[in-house]
Short mmCIF file of C-alpha atoms and ligand atoms in Angstrom, two decimals:
data_model
loop_
_atom_site.label_atom_id
_atom_site.label_comp_id
_atom_site.label_asym_id
_atom_site.label_seq_id
_atom_site.Cartn_x
_atom_site.Cartn_y
_atom_site.Cartn_z
CA MET A 28 -0.23 0.11 -0.12
CA PHE A 29 2.93 2.43 1.02
CA GLN A 30 6.33 2.53 -0.87
CA PHE A 31 8.46 3.33 2.00
CA ASP A 32 11.75 4.64 2.12
CA ASN A 33 12.87 5.43 6.01
CA SER A 34 15.16 8.03 6.01
CA TYR A 35 14.82 8.69 9.73
CA ALA A 36 15.41 5.26 10.88
CA ARG A 37 18.43 5.38 9.34
CA LEU A 38 19.45 7.78 11.81
CA PRO A 39 21.57 6.80 14.97
CA ASP A 40 19.75 4.52 17.51
CA ARG A 41 19.86 6.99 20.07
CA PHE A 42 17.42 9.20 17.68
CA PHE A 43 14.73 7.18 18.30
CA ALA A 44 12.72 3.49 19.65
CA SER A 45 11.67 0.95 17.77
CA VAL A 46 8.01 -0.21 18.55
CA TYR A 47 5.41 -2.20 17.33
CA PRO A 48 1.91 -0.42 17.38
CA GLU A 49 -0.41 -2.40 19.63
CA PRO A 50 -3.07 -3.81 17.82
CA VAL A 51 -6.46 -2.54 18.48
CA GLU A 52 -10.27 -4.83 18.90
CA GLY A 53 -12.16 -3.25 16.34
CA PRO A 54 -10.31 -1.27 13.65
CA LYS A 55 -13.04 0.50 11.36
CA LEU A 56 -12.27 2.83 8.83
CA LEU A 57 -14.30 6.34 9.72
CA LYS A 58 -13.11 8.68 6.86
CA PHE A 59 -10.38 8.28 4.08
CA ASN A 60 -8.33 11.21 2.21
CA GLY A 61 -8.83 9.94 -1.04
CA SER A 62 -7.18 12.93 -3.13
CA LEU A 63 -4.43 12.87 -0.40
CA ALA A 64 -3.76 9.38 -0.94
CA GLN A 65 -3.42 9.99 -4.77
CA GLU A 66 -0.42 12.70 -3.81
CA LEU A 67 1.00 10.49 -2.00
CA GLY A 68 1.49 7.64 -4.41
CA VAL A 69 -0.55 5.60 -1.64
CA GLU A 70 -2.95 2.56 -3.02
CA ALA A 71 -5.78 1.64 -1.07
CA ASP A 72 -7.49 -1.58 -1.42
CA PHE A 73 -11.14 -0.76 -0.90
CA SER A 74 -11.77 -4.29 -1.84
CA ASP A 75 -10.91 -5.03 1.87
CA PRO A 76 -11.88 -2.87 3.89
CA GLY A 77 -10.91 -4.95 6.48
CA ARG A 78 -7.35 -5.10 5.55
CA LEU A 79 -7.26 -1.43 5.08
CA ALA A 80 -8.69 -0.71 8.59
CA ALA A 81 -6.43 -3.25 9.92
CA ILE A 82 -3.45 -1.34 8.31
CA LEU A 83 -4.35 2.37 9.29
CA ALA A 84 -5.09 1.48 12.91
CA GLY A 85 -1.55 -0.52 12.95
CA ASN A 86 -2.83 -3.70 13.29
CA VAL A 87 -1.17 -4.80 10.02
CA VAL A 88 2.01 -3.36 9.74
CA PRO A 89 2.68 -2.94 6.22
CA PRO A 90 5.50 -4.62 4.15
CA GLY A 91 8.42 -1.82 4.05
CA ALA A 92 7.55 -0.15 7.50
CA MET A 93 10.17 0.94 10.02
CA PRO A 94 8.11 1.82 13.06
CA ILE A 95 9.64 4.44 15.33
CA ALA A 96 8.76 6.63 18.47
CA MET A 97 11.00 9.78 17.74
CA ALA A 98 12.57 11.26 20.82
CA TYR A 99 12.51 14.85 21.70
CA ALA A 100 12.40 17.27 24.39
CA GLY A 101 10.61 20.62 24.48
CA HIS A 102 9.78 23.56 26.69
CA GLN A 103 5.96 23.06 28.20
CA PHE A 104 5.01 26.38 29.05
CA GLY A 105 8.10 27.63 29.69
CA ASN A 106 9.21 24.59 31.59
CA PHE A 107 11.78 22.40 30.07
CA VAL A 108 11.11 18.79 29.65
CA PRO A 109 14.06 16.55 28.89
CA GLN A 110 12.39 14.13 27.59
CA LEU A 111 9.31 14.04 26.03
CA GLY A 112 8.72 11.68 22.72
CA ASP A 113 6.29 10.08 20.71
CA GLY A 114 4.02 8.72 23.46
CA ARG A 115 1.14 7.54 21.65
CA ALA A 116 2.46 8.23 18.36
CA ILE A 117 4.23 5.48 15.40
CA LEU A 118 6.12 6.55 12.52
CA LEU A 119 5.45 4.08 10.09
CA GLY A 120 7.92 5.27 7.53
CA GLU A 121 7.98 7.68 4.61
CA VAL A 122 6.98 7.92 1.12
CA VAL A 123 8.14 10.35 -1.46
CA ASP A 124 5.30 11.89 -2.91
CA ARG A 125 3.82 12.22 -6.86
CA ASN A 126 6.28 15.83 -6.67
CA GLY A 127 9.20 14.13 -5.07
CA LYS A 128 8.23 15.34 -2.05
CA ARG A 129 9.16 13.25 1.27
CA ARG A 130 6.14 12.97 3.61
CA ASP A 131 5.88 11.28 6.88
CA ILE A 132 2.79 8.47 7.68
CA GLN A 133 2.33 8.60 11.25
CA LEU A 134 -0.31 6.85 13.48
CA LYS A 135 -1.44 8.69 16.06
CA GLY A 136 -2.99 7.01 19.13
CA ALA A 137 -1.24 3.54 18.09
CA GLY A 138 -0.60 2.42 21.33
CA PRO A 139 2.78 2.78 24.23
CA THR A 140 5.71 3.76 23.44
CA PRO A 141 8.99 4.35 25.46
CA TYR A 142 8.12 7.70 25.80
CA SER A 143 4.75 7.45 27.25
CA ARG A 144 5.48 8.03 30.32
CA ARG A 145 2.06 7.59 32.51
CA GLY A 146 -0.13 7.88 29.43
CA ASP A 147 -1.96 4.98 27.51
CA GLY A 148 -0.50 5.48 24.09
CA ARG A 149 -4.25 6.17 22.94
CA ALA A 150 -6.19 8.93 21.63
CA ALA A 151 -9.72 10.09 21.84
CA LEU A 152 -12.37 10.18 19.05
CA GLY A 153 -13.20 13.71 19.65
CA PRO A 154 -9.51 14.88 19.12
CA VAL A 155 -8.61 12.48 16.00
CA LEU A 156 -11.83 14.45 13.96
CA ARG A 157 -10.82 17.56 15.53
CA GLU A 158 -7.14 17.51 14.11
CA TYR A 159 -8.69 15.88 10.92
CA ILE A 160 -11.17 19.02 10.25
CA VAL A 161 -8.66 21.95 11.79
CA SER A 162 -5.48 20.33 9.50
CA GLU A 163 -7.32 19.97 6.35
CA ALA A 164 -9.11 22.74 6.39
CA MET A 165 -5.75 24.93 7.05
CA ASN A 166 -4.15 23.07 4.24
CA ALA A 167 -7.66 24.48 2.14
CA LEU A 168 -7.23 27.98 3.73
CA GLY A 169 -3.43 27.82 2.11
CA VAL A 170 -1.84 27.85 5.50
CA PRO A 171 1.20 24.69 5.89
CA ALA A 172 -0.22 22.20 8.06
CA THR A 173 0.17 18.87 8.62
CA ARG A 174 -2.41 16.12 6.68
CA ALA A 175 -5.22 14.05 7.57
CA LEU A 176 -4.68 10.53 5.34
CA ALA A 177 -7.11 8.46 7.80
CA ALA A 178 -9.46 8.37 11.35
CA VAL A 179 -10.00 4.97 12.29
CA ALA A 180 -11.79 3.53 15.23
CA THR A 181 -10.29 1.29 17.59
CA GLY A 182 -13.42 -0.32 19.13
CA GLU A 183 -11.98 0.17 22.49
CA GLN A 184 -12.81 2.68 25.22
CA VAL A 185 -10.29 5.42 26.11
CA TYR A 186 -10.19 6.63 30.10
CA ARG A 187 -10.16 10.76 30.05
CA GLU A 188 -12.43 12.96 32.42
CA THR A 189 -14.93 10.49 30.78
CA VAL A 190 -14.90 7.57 29.18
CA GLU A 191 -14.73 7.72 25.16
CA GLN A 192 -14.68 5.95 21.98
CA GLY A 193 -10.75 5.21 21.05
CA ALA A 194 -9.34 6.59 17.51
CA VAL A 195 -6.00 6.44 15.44
CA PHE A 196 -5.08 9.08 13.79
CA VAL A 197 -3.02 8.67 10.33
CA ARG A 198 -1.33 12.14 9.67
CA VAL A 199 1.47 13.05 7.17
CA ALA A 200 3.64 15.63 7.56
CA ALA A 201 6.59 17.17 5.67
CA SER A 202 8.43 15.95 8.74
CA HIS A 203 7.95 15.42 12.30
CA VAL A 204 11.20 16.81 13.32
CA ARG A 205 10.51 19.62 16.34
CA ILE A 206 12.63 22.30 17.90
CA GLY A 207 12.32 19.54 20.39
CA THR A 208 13.99 17.02 18.25
CA PHE A 209 17.41 19.13 18.50
CA GLN A 210 16.66 20.13 22.41
CA PHE A 211 16.83 16.49 23.25
CA LEU A 212 20.24 16.21 21.59
CA ALA A 213 21.25 19.25 23.06
CA ALA A 214 20.21 18.58 26.88
CA ARG A 215 22.26 15.12 26.68
CA GLY A 216 25.79 17.38 24.98
CA ASP A 217 25.12 15.55 21.78
CA ASN A 218 26.93 17.92 19.38
CA GLU A 219 27.51 15.32 17.09
CA GLY A 220 23.77 13.97 16.72
CA ILE A 221 22.97 17.80 16.65
CA LYS A 222 25.31 17.84 13.27
CA LEU A 223 23.83 15.43 12.26
CA LEU A 224 20.35 16.13 12.50
CA ALA A 225 21.46 19.50 11.49
CA ASP A 226 22.45 18.15 7.85
CA TYR A 227 19.36 15.95 8.09
CA VAL A 228 17.06 18.41 8.01
CA ILE A 229 18.71 20.39 5.36
CA GLU A 230 18.53 17.55 3.36
CA ARG A 231 15.19 17.26 3.48
CA HIS A 232 13.73 20.52 3.93
CA TYR A 233 16.18 23.10 2.83
CA PRO A 234 18.25 21.51 -0.06
CA GLU A 235 19.27 25.17 -1.34
CA LEU A 236 20.77 25.58 1.80
CA LYS A 237 23.68 23.01 1.22
CA ILE A 238 25.58 25.41 -0.38
CA ALA A 239 25.49 28.99 1.47
CA GLU A 240 28.40 29.52 3.37
CA ASN A 241 27.25 29.14 7.08
CA PRO A 242 24.35 25.77 6.33
CA TYR A 243 23.55 25.95 9.87
CA LEU A 244 23.44 29.66 10.26
CA ALA A 245 21.29 29.85 7.04
CA LEU A 246 19.14 26.40 8.31
CA LEU A 247 18.31 28.55 11.49
CA GLN A 248 17.64 31.93 9.55
CA GLY A 249 15.29 29.62 7.29
CA VAL A 250 13.52 28.00 10.45
CA ALA A 251 12.95 31.12 11.50
CA ALA A 252 11.58 32.83 7.73
CA ARG A 253 9.18 30.22 7.67
CA GLN A 254 7.61 30.18 11.37
CA ALA A 255 7.38 34.02 11.11
CA ASP A 256 5.26 33.40 7.97
CA LEU A 257 3.67 30.76 9.18
CA ILE A 258 2.63 32.89 12.35
CA ALA A 259 1.48 36.06 10.09
CA ARG A 260 -1.00 33.75 8.17
CA TRP A 261 -2.33 32.06 11.67
CA LEU A 262 -3.27 35.65 12.67
CA GLY A 263 -4.64 36.20 9.26
CA ILE A 264 -7.18 33.57 9.56
CA GLY A 265 -7.92 34.23 13.61
CA PHE A 266 -6.11 30.91 14.68
CA ILE A 267 -5.10 30.28 17.95
CA HIS A 268 -2.76 27.53 18.18
CA GLY A 269 -3.04 27.16 22.23
CA VAL A 270 -0.34 25.08 22.71
CA MET A 271 3.07 26.78 21.19
CA ASN A 272 5.08 24.93 23.16
CA THR A 273 8.81 24.14 21.16
CA ASP A 274 7.68 20.38 20.76
CA ASN A 275 4.94 21.34 19.06
CA MET A 276 6.74 23.66 16.54
CA THR A 277 8.22 22.11 13.42
CA ILE A 278 11.43 22.07 11.68
CA SER A 279 9.70 22.29 7.96
CA GLY A 280 7.30 25.04 8.95
CA GLU A 281 3.82 23.42 9.08
CA THR A 282 1.58 23.78 11.45
CA ILE A 283 1.42 21.02 13.98
CA ASP A 284 -0.84 19.56 16.81
CA PHE A 285 -4.06 20.85 16.55
CA GLY A 286 -5.28 20.22 20.72
CA PRO A 287 -6.79 22.89 21.93
CA CYS A 288 -6.63 25.39 18.87
CA ALA A 289 -9.52 27.53 18.16
CA PHE A 290 -10.37 30.66 15.53
CA LEU A 291 -11.34 34.11 17.07
CA ASP A 292 -14.95 34.41 16.76
CA GLU A 293 -15.11 38.30 18.32
CA TYR A 294 -11.75 40.21 17.46
CA ASP A 295 -10.07 39.98 20.88
CA PRO A 296 -6.31 40.13 20.38
CA MET A 297 -5.79 38.76 24.06
CA LYS A 298 -8.27 35.34 23.49
CA VAL A 299 -7.25 32.48 24.66
CA PHE A 300 -9.38 29.38 24.69
CA SER A 301 -7.03 26.79 25.68
CA SER A 302 -8.16 25.34 29.41
CA ILE A 303 -4.67 25.04 30.63
CA ASP A 304 -3.12 28.28 29.25
CA GLN A 305 -4.01 30.03 32.48
CA GLY A 306 -1.57 32.67 32.25
CA GLY A 307 -2.47 33.09 28.16
CA ARG A 308 1.05 32.53 27.50
CA TYR A 309 -0.66 31.58 24.40
CA ALA A 310 -3.01 34.29 23.43
CA TYR A 311 -3.66 35.38 19.82
CA ARG A 312 -1.68 38.14 19.82
CA ASN A 313 1.06 36.19 22.19
CA GLN A 314 1.91 34.07 19.01
CA PRO A 315 4.58 35.96 17.40
CA GLY A 316 6.56 36.74 20.60
CA ILE A 317 6.29 32.98 21.28
CA GLY A 318 7.52 32.16 17.94
CA GLN A 319 10.58 34.24 18.26
CA TRP A 320 11.16 32.82 21.73
CA ASN A 321 10.69 29.18 20.93
CA ILE A 322 13.27 30.18 17.92
CA ALA A 323 15.57 31.26 20.50
CA ARG A 324 15.69 27.90 22.13
CA LEU A 325 16.46 26.55 18.50
CA ALA A 326 19.10 28.91 18.47
CA GLU A 327 20.62 28.05 21.52
CA CYS A 328 20.81 24.17 20.17
CA LEU A 329 22.98 25.16 17.08
CA LEU A 330 25.38 27.68 18.80
CA PRO A 331 28.27 25.34 18.73
CA LEU A 332 27.17 24.66 14.87
CA LEU A 333 26.78 28.60 14.25
CA ASP A 334 30.79 29.47 14.65
CA ALA A 335 33.68 27.91 17.26
CA ASP A 336 33.83 31.90 18.69
CA GLU A 337 31.54 31.49 20.95
CA GLU A 338 30.76 35.27 20.94
CA LYS A 339 30.34 35.26 17.57
CA ALA A 340 27.76 32.50 17.66
CA VAL A 341 25.76 34.15 19.87
CA GLU A 342 25.94 37.55 17.92
CA ALA A 343 24.94 35.39 14.69
CA ALA A 344 21.88 33.67 16.48
CA ASN A 345 20.76 37.34 17.89
CA ALA A 346 20.89 38.83 14.47
CA VAL A 347 18.93 35.71 13.30
CA LEU A 348 16.31 36.78 16.30
CA LYS A 349 16.01 40.32 15.03
CA ALA A 350 15.13 39.04 11.59
CA PHE A 351 12.29 37.13 13.20
CA GLY A 352 10.76 40.13 14.12
CA GLU A 353 11.40 42.29 11.44
CA ARG A 354 10.30 39.18 8.62
CA PHE A 355 6.84 38.56 11.03
CA GLN A 356 6.24 42.35 10.81
CA LYS A 357 6.83 42.38 6.85
CA GLU A 358 4.65 39.67 6.63
CA TRP A 359 1.79 40.54 8.87
CA ILE A 360 1.24 44.04 7.48
CA GLY A 361 1.10 42.34 4.07
CA VAL A 362 -1.26 39.94 5.06
CA PHE A 363 -3.70 42.59 6.48
CA ARG A 364 -2.77 44.77 3.97
CA ALA A 365 -4.61 42.28 1.38
CA LYS A 366 -7.28 41.57 3.83
CA ILE A 367 -8.21 45.00 3.18
CA GLY A 368 -7.84 45.17 -0.53
CA LEU A 369 -4.57 46.94 -1.05
CA ALA A 370 -2.42 45.84 -3.90
CA THR A 371 0.24 48.77 -3.08
CA GLU A 372 1.86 49.83 -0.14
CA ALA A 373 1.65 53.17 1.51
CA ASP A 374 3.18 54.67 4.52
CA GLY A 375 0.47 54.23 7.02
CA ASP A 376 -1.34 51.35 6.43
CA GLY A 377 -0.45 50.19 9.30
CA ASP A 378 -2.27 52.59 11.10
CA LEU A 379 -5.55 51.95 8.60
CA ILE A 380 -5.15 48.14 9.31
CA GLN A 381 -5.11 48.58 13.49
CA ALA A 382 -7.66 51.01 13.27
CA LEU A 383 -9.76 48.79 11.57
CA LEU A 384 -8.66 46.06 14.28
CA ALA A 385 -9.43 48.39 17.27
CA ALA A 386 -12.98 49.10 15.95
CA MET A 387 -13.64 45.61 15.22
CA HIS A 388 -12.17 44.78 19.08
CA GLU A 389 -14.42 47.81 20.51
CA GLY A 390 -17.53 46.93 17.98
CA GLN A 391 -17.29 42.83 19.09
CA ALA A 392 -17.11 42.17 15.48
CA ASP A 393 -16.62 38.76 14.18
CA PHE A 394 -13.02 38.80 12.54
CA THR A 395 -13.96 36.23 9.98
CA LEU A 396 -17.23 38.19 8.85
CA ALA A 397 -16.64 41.24 9.14
CA PHE A 398 -13.37 41.15 6.80
CA ARG A 399 -15.43 39.07 4.29
CA ARG A 400 -18.00 41.85 4.16
CA LEU A 401 -15.51 44.59 3.31
CA ALA A 402 -16.11 42.74 -0.81
CA ASP A 403 -19.96 43.50 -0.31
CA ALA A 404 -18.39 47.18 0.89
CA ALA A 405 -15.93 47.64 -1.90
CA GLU A 406 -19.20 46.80 -4.61
CA GLY A 407 -20.95 49.54 -2.47
CA GLY A 408 -23.13 47.27 -0.04
CA GLN A 409 -22.03 48.82 3.39
CA GLU A 410 -24.71 47.48 5.18
CA ALA A 411 -23.48 43.74 5.55
CA PHE A 412 -20.08 45.10 6.80
CA LEU A 413 -21.55 47.78 9.32
CA ASP A 414 -24.25 45.12 10.82
CA CYS A 415 -20.73 43.51 11.80
CA PHE A 416 -20.37 45.93 14.91
CA ALA A 417 -22.09 46.55 17.91
CA ASP A 418 -21.89 50.11 17.21
CA PRO A 419 -21.63 51.13 13.70
CA ASP A 420 -19.97 54.75 14.04
CA LYS A 421 -16.33 53.99 14.20
CA ALA A 422 -16.70 51.46 11.53
CA GLN A 423 -18.70 54.06 9.59
CA ALA A 424 -15.77 56.68 9.85
CA TRP A 425 -12.97 54.14 9.01
CA LEU A 426 -14.74 52.75 5.87
CA ALA A 427 -14.53 56.34 4.65
CA ASP A 428 -10.88 56.46 5.22
CA TRP A 429 -10.25 52.98 3.80
CA ARG A 430 -12.02 54.41 0.40
CA GLU A 431 -9.73 57.64 0.39
CA ARG A 432 -6.74 54.71 0.85
CA LEU A 433 -8.19 52.92 -2.07
CA THR A 434 -8.20 55.79 -4.57
CA THR A 435 -4.72 56.09 -4.76
CA GLU A 436 -4.73 52.76 -6.23
CA ALA A 437 -7.88 53.28 -8.58
CA ARG A 438 -8.23 49.78 -8.79
CA PRO A 439 -11.98 48.74 -10.53
CA PHE A 440 -14.45 47.55 -7.77
CA GLY A 441 -15.23 44.41 -9.13
CA GLU A 442 -11.31 43.45 -9.09
CA LEU A 443 -10.84 45.01 -5.51
CA ALA A 444 -14.02 42.74 -4.13
CA ALA A 445 -12.88 39.65 -6.37
CA ALA A 446 -9.14 40.00 -4.50
CA LEU A 447 -10.68 40.07 -1.24
CA ARG A 448 -12.85 37.22 -1.67
CA ALA A 449 -9.97 35.54 -2.73
CA VAL A 450 -8.05 36.29 1.04
CA ASN A 451 -10.84 36.73 3.26
CA PRO A 452 -12.49 33.03 3.93
CA ALA A 453 -15.99 33.14 3.92
CA VAL A 454 -16.01 29.37 5.54
CA ILE A 455 -13.51 28.41 8.44
CA PRO A 456 -13.67 25.82 11.16
CA ARG A 457 -15.40 27.72 13.38
CA ASN A 458 -15.39 26.25 16.87
CA HIS A 459 -19.12 25.55 17.86
CA LYS A 460 -19.43 23.64 14.35
CA VAL A 461 -16.19 21.78 14.81
CA GLN A 462 -17.96 21.16 18.39
CA GLU A 463 -21.00 20.31 17.01
CA ALA A 464 -19.24 17.42 14.32
CA LEU A 465 -17.67 16.34 17.58
CA SER A 466 -20.51 15.79 19.85
CA ALA A 467 -22.84 14.13 17.00
CA ALA A 468 -19.78 11.52 16.10
CA ASN A 469 -19.64 10.73 19.58
CA TYR A 470 -23.07 9.22 19.53
CA GLY A 471 -22.49 7.51 16.01
CA ASP A 472 -23.71 10.51 13.49
CA PHE A 473 -21.14 11.34 11.21
CA SER A 474 -22.86 13.47 9.07
CA PHE A 475 -22.01 16.67 10.63
CA PHE A 476 -18.34 15.86 10.57
CA GLU A 477 -18.76 15.02 6.72
CA ARG A 478 -20.92 17.88 5.96
CA LEU A 479 -17.99 20.42 7.98
CA LEU A 480 -15.65 18.94 5.81
CA GLU A 481 -17.07 19.32 2.66
CA ALA A 482 -17.84 23.14 3.58
CA LEU A 483 -14.37 23.61 4.36
CA GLU A 484 -13.13 22.25 1.08
CA LYS A 485 -13.84 25.43 -0.60
CA PRO A 486 -13.67 27.91 1.90
CA PHE A 487 -13.49 31.10 0.01
CA GLU A 488 -16.93 30.55 -2.01
CA GLU A 489 -19.94 31.47 -0.13
CA ARG A 490 -21.80 28.69 -1.76
CA PRO A 491 -26.09 28.91 -0.64
CA GLU A 492 -26.05 25.48 0.49
CA PHE A 493 -23.53 26.06 3.28
CA VAL A 494 -24.25 29.48 4.30
CA GLY A 495 -24.70 28.32 7.85
CA TYR A 496 -21.46 27.85 8.22
CA MET A 497 -20.39 31.26 7.49
CA GLN A 498 -22.47 32.68 10.66
CA PRO A 499 -21.05 33.21 14.11
CA PRO A 500 -22.58 31.29 16.94
CA LYS A 501 -25.76 32.06 18.22
CA PRO A 502 -24.96 33.20 21.83
CA GLU A 503 -26.18 29.79 23.26
CA GLU A 504 -23.32 28.11 20.97
CA ARG A 505 -20.61 29.71 21.43
CA VAL A 506 -17.67 27.65 22.46
CA THR A 507 -15.66 29.74 25.54
CA GLN A 508 -13.23 27.21 25.87
CA THR A 509 -11.06 23.87 24.44
CA PHE A 510 -9.37 21.14 26.47
CA CYS A 511 -6.16 19.15 25.11
CA GLY A 512 -8.27 15.91 25.20
CA THR A 513 -4.93 13.97 25.55
P1 AMP B 876 0.96 17.01 23.20
O1 AMP B 876 0.18 17.80 24.27
O2 AMP B 876 -0.20 16.13 22.05
O3 AMP B 876 1.85 18.03 22.19
O4 AMP B 876 1.52 16.26 23.42
C1 AMP B 876 2.73 16.25 24.89
C2 AMP B 876 3.66 15.04 24.97
O5 AMP B 876 2.76 13.95 25.60
C3 AMP B 876 3.82 14.38 24.45
O6 AMP B 876 5.78 13.29 24.26
C4 AMP B 876 2.85 12.86 23.90
O7 AMP B 876 3.37 11.96 23.40
C5 AMP B 876 2.62 12.68 25.31
N1 AMP B 876 1.32 12.09 25.23
C6 AMP B 876 0.34 12.99 25.40
N2 AMP B 876 -0.91 12.35 25.36
C7 AMP B 876 -0.33 10.96 25.50
C8 AMP B 876 -1.09 9.49 25.92
N3 AMP B 876 -2.08 9.61 25.89
N4 AMP B 876 -0.33 8.39 26.17
C9 AMP B 876 1.43 8.83 26.10
N5 AMP B 876 1.79 9.71 25.58
C10 AMP B 876 0.56 11.37 25.67
MG1 MG B 877 2.65 17.41 20.27
#
């Protein structure tokens, strides 16, 4: 089924533990991503659904697989934990996709590993479906993220705060190497390992840097740039990751781990959903600062490779951190310029964007809908836009400033509206819709899950059959808190 070629398993033994998935009682395929399978060159045999489910649940290890649990460390909410690792995920192997890109095939919830600590190695149905929905939605929204190949029920129960149904999530990633993977080696003083891992990720994710004067410095710069760009795009869609620990930040620049993530309803820069994020460390607005903090942790690991002279190494690392901030600012303003339909750059654009955000905050405007309705305002229908605000006066005044700025571009209205609709989604995985899909699935009804996935396939289109997915939650539907659910 998979044409495996397992490069990570060829790295030294101390990078991982070889471990087989623990078979489950009653594997049943819940969802399979046919188009992703095609992209991966994965051939699924639907004539034998029992075997397909058995493979995807980990009961049958397909030929060529070399199952391993990856070792990593990480800062969790700022506290360093020298050993985390795949406690409930098993990397089956890697495939090279149709575009020549190497991708990991990982089973999440496949049973205990040497890194499970006190965990059961399993995943519950709700979090598995949440990751399926959100990671696929991110992809459709054009934001780099890991992908969902399948969700499989295990036929077993898992014990969390309540008894839940077990499931396995089949995750596809450019790779699962994280900042925490470097930290694992650094914590052990394993400089040779750090160099091997750096060479590995350069080859896999940044091959163009091999010829750089200092490939390791270039790697740090490259990871910083991709993370800065990624976080700017998160902010553009109102995404709050919720648990930006260093073990949840990839070297490839893909969004990973969708445990307590959520999307803004009304705009509030300090918004936090995750029940475990008491101090608001990972609030919407804090994400770029945390991204930079995480890059600093990666820089610490790479210091010995940056320069033989420690002082010079620190200097080079500091320059990367500064560049992260600048790169983020530039990307952020680029994202938001596009969100208000500006095709050119002018002084004062930052203020214009901030003024809109301030009006949205004060007017409790729904983040997604207000931006979407700007396209209508561009075409002369400003009512729908103003309706997003509790008090439309500020928004009305902002529209006047916006129109004045737009006159400097003299873009035809139709073109402007189309540009706005191409970047401001109509449909996102709204928290209450995700919740609705998960609740129904827990009772065996997967129709909400299926329909939500369908709605999210074309997020930039307003399709009449999916208008319900464009609406903000009613007061009684609002989700105020999310849970890790591990
Ligand atoms: P996460 O919050 O999913 O990023 O996981 C943080 C760490 O806890 C990782 O090392 C996971 O492998 C581990 N972990 C989370 N849930 C479980 C579980 N049910 N069993 C074993 N390990 C787990
Ligand atoms: Mg994680």
